[in-house]
C-alpha positions as a printed Julia matrix, in Angstrom:
153×3 Matrix{Float64}:
 11.03  -16.2   -74.59
 12.57  -12.97  -75.55
 16.4   -13.1   -77.41
 19.66  -11.31  -77.23
 21.04   -9.39  -79.53
 24.19  -10.7   -80.33
 25.42   -7.44  -82.03
 25.03   -5.72  -78.61
 26.57   -8.02  -76.22
 28.62   -5.81  -73.92
 30.41   -8.77  -72.06
 30.56  -12.57  -71.7
 31.94  -13.96  -68.6
 33.76  -10.85  -67.66
 35.28  -11.02  -64.23
 34.72   -8.26  -62.14
 36.68   -7.3   -59.09
 37.04   -3.49  -59.58
 35.78   -0.7   -61.68
 35.57   -1.42  -65.52
 34.03   -1.09  -68.65
 32.39   -3.94  -70.53
 34.44   -5.99  -72.83
 32.76   -4.97  -75.65
 31.52   -1.92  -77.28
 28.48   -1.46  -79.25
 28.95    1.31  -82.67
 25.69    2.98  -83.32
 26.41    4.31  -86.37
 27.14    6.81  -88.43
 23.27    6.68  -88.82
 22.81   10.64  -89.37
 26.73   11.51  -89.95
 29.98   11.38  -87.53
 29.12   12.46  -84.01
 25.32   13.02  -84.18
 23.53   11.66  -81.35
 20.69    9.2   -82.33
 17.89    8.86  -80.7
 16.55    5.73  -79.97
 12.37    5.03  -81.12
 10.89    1.85  -80.13
  7.31    0.76  -80.85
  6.5    -0.14  -77.05
  9.33    0.91  -75.48
 10.58   -3.42  -75.47
 13.91   -3.02  -76.15
 16.29   -3.25  -72.79
 20.02   -4.88  -70.93
 19.97   -7.72  -69.15
 22.85   -8.58  -66.46
 23.47  -11.95  -65.47
 25.54  -13.02  -62.73
 27.8   -16.47  -63.95
 29.77  -16.81  -60.18
 28.83  -15.13  -57.24
 30.16  -12.53  -55.93
 32.2   -11.38  -52.64
 34.15   -8.69  -51.01
 36.75   -8.53  -47.96
 33.88   -7.35  -45.61
 30.74   -8.34  -47.9
 29.94   -4.54  -48.42
 30.77   -3.95  -51.55
 28.11   -2.46  -53.55
 27.83   -3.13  -58.2
 26.16   -0.47  -59.92
 25.81   -0.99  -63.73
 25.61    2.36  -66.49
 25.3     2.73  -69.95
 27.56    4.89  -71.17
 27.8     6.56  -74.7
 30.82    8.87  -76.4
 31.7    10.25  -79.78
 34.66    8.49  -79.79
 35.89    4.79  -79.22
 38.59    5.57  -76.62
 35.21    6.79  -74.16
 37.57    9.93  -73.57
 33.91   12.27  -72.11
 31.93    9.91  -71.91
 28.12   10.1   -70.99
 26.11    8.41  -68.34
 23.11    7.17  -70.29
 20.69    5.22  -67.63
 21.82    3.22  -64.89
 20.78   -1.15  -65.08
 22.07   -2.06  -61.35
 22.12    0.28  -58.82
 24.21   -0.3   -55.58
 23.35   -3.99  -56.31
 25.08   -5.88  -53.02
 27.2    -8.97  -52.74
 23.69  -10.25  -51.23
 22.3   -10.24  -54.55
 25.04  -10.83  -57.06
 24.63  -14.19  -56.39
 25.26  -17.2   -59.09
 22.05  -16.66  -61.48
 20.79  -13.48  -60.4
 19.36  -10.9   -63.38
 19.25   -7.65  -63.84
 17.67   -5.9   -66.3
 16.07   -1.93  -67.59
 14.53   -1.21  -70.52
 16.21    1.26  -72.62
 14.31    4.53  -72.52
 12.32    5.46  -75.73
 13.76    8.66  -77.71
 17.47    7.92  -75.27
 19.73    9.93  -77.18
 23.09    7.44  -77.77
 26.19    9.04  -79.2
 28.37    6.19  -81.77
 30.06    4.55  -79.04
 28.58    2.89  -76.56
 29.44    0.56  -73.51
 28.37   -0.59  -70.27
 30.48    0.64  -67.01
 30.68   -1.5   -64.44
 31.69    0.37  -60.84
 32.49   -1.28  -57.76
 31.31    0.85  -54.57
 32.58    0.94  -51.06
 35.63   -2.03  -51.54
 36.49   -3.68  -54.83
 35.31   -7.35  -54.87
 37.23  -10.53  -54.38
 35.17  -12.75  -56.79
 32.31  -12.16  -59.21
 31.81  -12.96  -63.01
 28.98  -11.77  -65.35
 27.56  -11.41  -69.21
 25.61   -8.33  -69.98
 23.47   -8.62  -72.7
 20.78   -6.3   -75.24
 17.74   -7.95  -75.87
 14.84   -7.6   -78.34
 11.91   -7.52  -76.14
 12.61   -6.81  -71.78
  8.94   -7.49  -71.49
  9.08  -11.07  -72.03
 12.48  -11.93  -70.62
 12.46  -15.19  -68.46
 15.06  -16.99  -67.2
 17.35  -19.39  -69.07
 20.85  -21.31  -68.04
 23.21  -19.37  -66.2
 25.84  -18.15  -68.66
 24.13  -18.39  -71.54
 21.83  -15.98  -73.43
 17.92  -17.49  -74.35
 17.73  -18.91  -77.63
C-alpha cells in the first residue's frame, strides 16, 4: 500500500461549496535559491496526488462540477499562480460520492516554484455540500483503497 506524505497534506476534511484554495500549502525550497523553479526528477514517476471524498457532494440542480488543479507560485500569497496540472477535471456530483478517490501522477520533470497548493474550482454552480481531503503520495502506482478520511498507513 502506498503511504501519504504528511508534509504534502494539502487539505484535511475541507468543506468545498465554492471555488477555494487548499487549506495547506507545500513549501518546496529554497532548494536552488529564492524564486527558482525546481524540476521534479523521480525514478519511475511514482509521486502523485490523491483526493478523497469524505462526504458526498451535492448542488441545487446536481449540475456542479469539480476541477482540482495543482498551482505553484514564487510567493506564499499566490499573487500570480501558475496551474501545473489537473488532478480532477470536471468531476460531476454523481462521481463525488463518499469514498470516491481521484488520483494523478506528478509528471516527471515538472517544474515547480517555491509555494504549491491545490485549487478546487466549482463549475456550473456552487455545491451545497461536500467534504474532501487531499494528500501527496509516495507511490501512486500502488495506491489502494483505505478507510474514508484517513490517509494510508
